[in-house]
C-alpha positions as CSV (number, residue, x, y, z in Angstrom):
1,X,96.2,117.7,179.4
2,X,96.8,115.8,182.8
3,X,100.1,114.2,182.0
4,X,100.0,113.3,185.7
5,X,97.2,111.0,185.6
6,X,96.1,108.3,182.5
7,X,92.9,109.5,180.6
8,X,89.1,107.8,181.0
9,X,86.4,108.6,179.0
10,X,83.0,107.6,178.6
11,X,79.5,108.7,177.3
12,X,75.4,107.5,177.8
13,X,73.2,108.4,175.7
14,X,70.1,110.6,177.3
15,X,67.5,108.3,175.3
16,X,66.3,106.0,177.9
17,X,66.3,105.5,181.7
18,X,69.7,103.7,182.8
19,X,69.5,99.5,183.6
20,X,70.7,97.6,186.6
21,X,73.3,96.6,183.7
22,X,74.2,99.9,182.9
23,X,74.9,100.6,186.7
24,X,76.2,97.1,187.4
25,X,78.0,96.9,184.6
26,X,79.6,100.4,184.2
27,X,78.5,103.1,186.1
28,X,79.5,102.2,189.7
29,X,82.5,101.5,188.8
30,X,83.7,104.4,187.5
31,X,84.0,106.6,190.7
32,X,86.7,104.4,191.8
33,X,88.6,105.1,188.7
34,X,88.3,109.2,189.7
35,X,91.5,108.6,192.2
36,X,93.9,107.2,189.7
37,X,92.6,108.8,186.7
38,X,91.4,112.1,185.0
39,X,87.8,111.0,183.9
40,X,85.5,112.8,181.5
41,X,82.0,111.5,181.8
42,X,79.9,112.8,179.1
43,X,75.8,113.0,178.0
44,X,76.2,112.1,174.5
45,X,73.0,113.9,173.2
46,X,74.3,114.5,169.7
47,X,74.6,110.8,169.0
48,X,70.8,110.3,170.8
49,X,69.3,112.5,168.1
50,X,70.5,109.7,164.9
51,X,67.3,108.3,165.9
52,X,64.2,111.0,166.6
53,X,64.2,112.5,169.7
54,X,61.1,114.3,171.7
55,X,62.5,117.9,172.0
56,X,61.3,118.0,175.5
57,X,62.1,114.6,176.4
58,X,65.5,114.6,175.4
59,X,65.9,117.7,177.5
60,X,64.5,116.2,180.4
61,X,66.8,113.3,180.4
62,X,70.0,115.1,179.8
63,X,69.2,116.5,182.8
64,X,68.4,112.7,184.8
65,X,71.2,111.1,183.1
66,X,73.5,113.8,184.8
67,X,72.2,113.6,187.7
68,X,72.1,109.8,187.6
69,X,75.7,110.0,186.9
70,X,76.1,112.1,190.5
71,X,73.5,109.8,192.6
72,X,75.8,106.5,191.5
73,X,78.8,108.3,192.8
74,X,80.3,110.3,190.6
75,X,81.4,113.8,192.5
76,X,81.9,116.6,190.0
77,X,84.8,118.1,192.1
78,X,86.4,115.0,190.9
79,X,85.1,114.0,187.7
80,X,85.0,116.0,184.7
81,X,81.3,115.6,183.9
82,X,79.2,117.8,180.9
83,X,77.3,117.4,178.0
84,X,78.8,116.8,174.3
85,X,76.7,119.7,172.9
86,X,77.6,122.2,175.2
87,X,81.0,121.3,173.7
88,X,81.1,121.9,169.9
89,X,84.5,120.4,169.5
90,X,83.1,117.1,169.6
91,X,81.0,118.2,166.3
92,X,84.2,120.1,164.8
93,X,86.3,117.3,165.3
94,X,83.4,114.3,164.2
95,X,83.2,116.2,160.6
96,X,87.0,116.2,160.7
97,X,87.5,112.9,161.0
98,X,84.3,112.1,159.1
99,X,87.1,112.4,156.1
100,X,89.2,109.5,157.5
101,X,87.5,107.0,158.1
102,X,86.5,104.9,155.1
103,X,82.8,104.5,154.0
104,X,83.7,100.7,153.5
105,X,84.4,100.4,157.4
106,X,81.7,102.6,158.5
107,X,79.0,99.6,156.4
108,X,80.5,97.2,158.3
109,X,79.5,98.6,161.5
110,X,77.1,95.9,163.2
111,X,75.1,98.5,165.5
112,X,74.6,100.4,162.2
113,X,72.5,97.6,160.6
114,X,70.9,96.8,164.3
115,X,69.5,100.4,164.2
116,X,68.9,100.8,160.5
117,X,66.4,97.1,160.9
118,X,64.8,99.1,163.7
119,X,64.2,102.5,162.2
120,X,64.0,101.6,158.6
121,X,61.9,105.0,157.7
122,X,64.7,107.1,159.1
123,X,68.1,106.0,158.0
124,X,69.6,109.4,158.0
125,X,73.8,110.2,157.8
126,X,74.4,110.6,160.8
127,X,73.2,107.1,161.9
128,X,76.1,106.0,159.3
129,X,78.7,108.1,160.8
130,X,78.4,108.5,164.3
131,X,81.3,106.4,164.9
132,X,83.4,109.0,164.0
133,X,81.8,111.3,166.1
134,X,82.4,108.3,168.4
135,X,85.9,108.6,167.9
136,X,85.8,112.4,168.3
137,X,84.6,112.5,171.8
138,X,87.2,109.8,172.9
139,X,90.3,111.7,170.7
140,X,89.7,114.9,171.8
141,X,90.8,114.0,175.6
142,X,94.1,112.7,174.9
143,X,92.0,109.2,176.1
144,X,94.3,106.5,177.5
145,X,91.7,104.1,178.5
146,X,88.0,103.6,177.4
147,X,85.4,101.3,179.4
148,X,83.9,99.4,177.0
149,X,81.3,96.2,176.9
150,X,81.0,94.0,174.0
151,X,78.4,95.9,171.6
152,X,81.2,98.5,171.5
153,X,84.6,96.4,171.2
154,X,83.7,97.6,167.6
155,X,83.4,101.2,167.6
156,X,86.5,101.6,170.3
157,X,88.4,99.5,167.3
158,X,87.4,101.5,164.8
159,X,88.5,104.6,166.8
160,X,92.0,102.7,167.3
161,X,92.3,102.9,163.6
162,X,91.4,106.4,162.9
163,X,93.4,107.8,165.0
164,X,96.8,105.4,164.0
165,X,95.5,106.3,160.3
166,X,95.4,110.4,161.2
167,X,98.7,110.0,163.6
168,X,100.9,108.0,160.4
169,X,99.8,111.1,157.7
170,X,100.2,113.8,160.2
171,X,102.8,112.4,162.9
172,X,101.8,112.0,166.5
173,X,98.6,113.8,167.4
174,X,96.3,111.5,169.0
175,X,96.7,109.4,171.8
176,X,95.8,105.7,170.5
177,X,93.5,104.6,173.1
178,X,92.5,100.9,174.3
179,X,89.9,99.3,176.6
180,X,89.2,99.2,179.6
181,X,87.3,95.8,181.3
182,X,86.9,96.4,185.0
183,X,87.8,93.2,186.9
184,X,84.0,93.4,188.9
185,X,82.2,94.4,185.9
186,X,79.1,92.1,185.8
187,X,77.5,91.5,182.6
188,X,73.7,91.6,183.3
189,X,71.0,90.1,180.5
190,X,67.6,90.1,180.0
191,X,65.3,88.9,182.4
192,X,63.4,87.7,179.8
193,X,65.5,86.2,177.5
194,X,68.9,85.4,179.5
195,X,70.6,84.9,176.3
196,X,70.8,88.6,175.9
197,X,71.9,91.3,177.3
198,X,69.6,94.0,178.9
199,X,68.8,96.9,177.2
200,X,66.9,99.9,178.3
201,X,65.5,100.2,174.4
202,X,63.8,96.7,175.1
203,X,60.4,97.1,174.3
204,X,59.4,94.5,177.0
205,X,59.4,96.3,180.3
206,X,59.7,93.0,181.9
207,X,62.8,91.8,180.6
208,X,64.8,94.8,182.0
209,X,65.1,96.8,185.6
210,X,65.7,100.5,185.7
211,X,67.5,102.6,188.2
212,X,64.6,104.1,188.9
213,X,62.0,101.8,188.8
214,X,59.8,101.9,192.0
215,X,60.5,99.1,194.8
216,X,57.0,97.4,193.8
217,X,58.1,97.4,190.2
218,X,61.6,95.7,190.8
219,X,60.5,93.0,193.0
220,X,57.6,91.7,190.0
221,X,59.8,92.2,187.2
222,X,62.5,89.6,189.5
223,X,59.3,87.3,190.2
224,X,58.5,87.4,186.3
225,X,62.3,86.5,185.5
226,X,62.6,83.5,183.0
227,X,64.2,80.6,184.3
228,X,64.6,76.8,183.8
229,X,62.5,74.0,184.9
230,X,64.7,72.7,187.0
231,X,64.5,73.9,191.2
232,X,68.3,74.6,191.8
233,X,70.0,77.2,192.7
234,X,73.2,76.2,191.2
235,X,75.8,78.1,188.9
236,X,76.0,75.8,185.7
237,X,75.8,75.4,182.2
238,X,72.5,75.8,180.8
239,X,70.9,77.9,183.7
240,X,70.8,81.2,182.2
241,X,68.2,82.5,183.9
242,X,69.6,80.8,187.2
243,X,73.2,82.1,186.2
244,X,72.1,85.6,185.4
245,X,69.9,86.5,188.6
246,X,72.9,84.5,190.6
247,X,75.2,87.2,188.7
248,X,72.7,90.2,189.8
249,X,72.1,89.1,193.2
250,X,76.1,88.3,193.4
251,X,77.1,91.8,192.1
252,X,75.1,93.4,194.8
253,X,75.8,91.7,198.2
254,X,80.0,90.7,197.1
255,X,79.0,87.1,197.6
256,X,80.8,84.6,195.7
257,X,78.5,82.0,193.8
258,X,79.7,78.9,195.7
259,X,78.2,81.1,198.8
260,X,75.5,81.4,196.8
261,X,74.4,78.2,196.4
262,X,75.2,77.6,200.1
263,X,72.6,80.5,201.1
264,X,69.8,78.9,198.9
265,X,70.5,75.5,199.2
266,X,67.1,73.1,199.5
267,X,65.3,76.7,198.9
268,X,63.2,76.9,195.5
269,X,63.2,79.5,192.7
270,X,60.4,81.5,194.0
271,X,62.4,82.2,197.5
272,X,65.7,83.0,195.5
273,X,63.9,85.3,193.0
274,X,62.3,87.0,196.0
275,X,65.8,87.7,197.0
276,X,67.0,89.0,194.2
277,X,64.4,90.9,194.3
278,X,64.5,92.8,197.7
279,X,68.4,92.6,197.5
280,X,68.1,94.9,194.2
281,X,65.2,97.5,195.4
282,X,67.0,97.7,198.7
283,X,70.3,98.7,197.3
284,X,68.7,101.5,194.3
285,X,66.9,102.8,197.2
286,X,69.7,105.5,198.0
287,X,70.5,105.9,194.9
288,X,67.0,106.9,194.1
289,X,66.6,109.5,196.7
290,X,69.8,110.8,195.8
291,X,68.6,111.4,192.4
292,X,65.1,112.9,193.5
293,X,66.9,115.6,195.5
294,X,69.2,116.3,192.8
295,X,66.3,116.5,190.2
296,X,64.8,119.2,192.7
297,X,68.0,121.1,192.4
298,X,68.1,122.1,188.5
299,X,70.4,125.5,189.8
300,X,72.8,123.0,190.8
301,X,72.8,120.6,187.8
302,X,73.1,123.5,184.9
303,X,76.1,124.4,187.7
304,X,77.5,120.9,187.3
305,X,76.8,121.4,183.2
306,X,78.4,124.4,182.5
307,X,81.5,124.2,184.5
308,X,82.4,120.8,183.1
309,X,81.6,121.9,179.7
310,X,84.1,125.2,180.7
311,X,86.6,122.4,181.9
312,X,86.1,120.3,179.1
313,X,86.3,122.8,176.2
314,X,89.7,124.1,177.7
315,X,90.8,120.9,177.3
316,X,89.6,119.9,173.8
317,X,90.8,123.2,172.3
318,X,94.4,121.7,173.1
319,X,93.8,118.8,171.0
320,X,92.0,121.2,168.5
321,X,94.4,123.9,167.6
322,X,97.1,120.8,166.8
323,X,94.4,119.5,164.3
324,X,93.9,122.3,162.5
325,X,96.9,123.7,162.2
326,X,98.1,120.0,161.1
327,X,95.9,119.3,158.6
328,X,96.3,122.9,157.3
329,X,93.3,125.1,158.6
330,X,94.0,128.4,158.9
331,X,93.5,130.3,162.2
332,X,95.0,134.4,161.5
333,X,94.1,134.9,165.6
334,X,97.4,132.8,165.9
335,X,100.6,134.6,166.1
């Protein structure tokens, strides 16, 4: 592994164009981690399929989430960046640790209910156990540090414990790994219910902006945004529609919220929505070409796919070969 530099890793699902939130929240971030660390940034499409997947769909947005991953800044020469099912470790190492981790902790799982409520005519296995494929992608990397938000403080705990479990029958194997909160990370909710965070499985188009949406699209969703009745622009308990477009507009221009309130001072809701609004568009506008041009370039994607799945296998098969031969597999090729 790189014992030169710590170990990030983190994985998006292909099932759904990326948020603001997602890119806010996460995504932007992480090229700035690519100097200090060894990052492996990964197109979870095994865990997409838990819930039932259009064949052709799914393919197509493996393909945009990679590229959105490159058009927010991340540079393959720098990134290790693939997709988990180009790498069958990830599988080999889920069943594997499928047979330590306890049914009882699995159940407890909260997004395991959440998606169970919402697909109650397919509660299949895998929906039950993909934390411990969960685990598998992060374990197999050696991972030091994982970014995490709070709908997956759970899973990343659960991971802890798997791997401390496997580590105290087997001595030391895995790396234990812990989160990672970035100090800018901006927590971005709904736009139509500001008690909640944004998700891009929200059925309500207007409560959540996508990378992609057009300019037009982003700029009504921002006028549609729920707020209070009140007509200040003002950081404060109470205002969380106020508070979350101040956090939006805020993680886009750098301004603080006290210069904030200074900006829109004596100016209504409609103005500062408006705002919001442009500030937004203007600054997806790159990013949006950037993905167009790379979506027009599918030689260069699969390029980007199969050499970080080459770079990535390489290094899973480390951690591999000391799981098997630890837990007793056999492997005759070994001399």
């Amino acid at each position: 592994m790189y014992q030169d530099k710590k170990v990030v890793f983190s994985g998006v699902q292909p099932s759904g164009v990326l948020t603001i939130g997602n890119y806010l929240g996460a995504i932007r971030n992480f090229a700035d981690f690519s100097e200090e660390y060894h990052c492996y940034y990964c197109v979870v499409d095994e865990h997409a399929i838990t819930v039932r997947q259009v064949p052709a769909d799914l393919r197509r947005r493996t393909y945009e989430t990679l590229a959105l991953y490159i058009a927010c800044g991340l540079d393959p020469e720098k990134n290790t960046l693939y997709v988990q099912s180009h790498v069958s470790a990830h599988a080999e190492l889920g069943w594997i640790l499928d047979c330590y981790t306890m049914f009882g902790e699995l159940s407890r799982m909260t997004q395991f209910k959440d998606k169970s409520a919402k697909n109650a005519d397919n509660i299949n296995a895998g929906l039950f156990t993909y934390p411990a494929l969960m685990a598998a992608d992060i374990l197999l990397y050696q991972t030091d540090l994982v970014p995490v938000g709070a709908d997956q403080k759970q899973h990343l705990e659960l991971t802890r414990d798997v791997a401390a479990r496997f580590n105290q029958v087997y001595g030391d194997t895995f790396v234990v790994p812990d989160p990672y909160i970035p100090k800018t990370s901006a927590k971005i909710m709904s736009l139509a219910d500001p008690t909640k965070k944004m998700s891009k499985s929200d059925e309500n188009e207007n409560a959540v902006v996508r990378i992609l949406d057009p300019r037009d699209a982003i700029i009504r969703k921002f006028k549609r945004a729920v707020t209070d009745s009140g007509s200040e622009i003002k950081y404060a308990e109470g205002k969380d529609g106020i508070m979350n477009l101040m956090s939006i507009y805020s993680a886009f221009t750098g301004k603080t919220m006290d210069e904030i309130e200074r900006e829109f001072d004596g100016k209504g809701y409609g103005d500062f929505k408006m705002a919001v609004g442009e500030t937004c568009a203007d600054a997806l506008a790159p990013v949006q070409a950037e993905f167009a041009r790379l979506m027009n370039d599918k030689a260069y994607l699969e390029d980007v796919m199969i050499k970080g799945a080459e770079a990535a296998a390489r290094d899973a098969a480390r951690t591999m070969s000391k799981v098997r031969r630890k837990i007793g597999f056999t492997d005759p090729r070994r001399k």
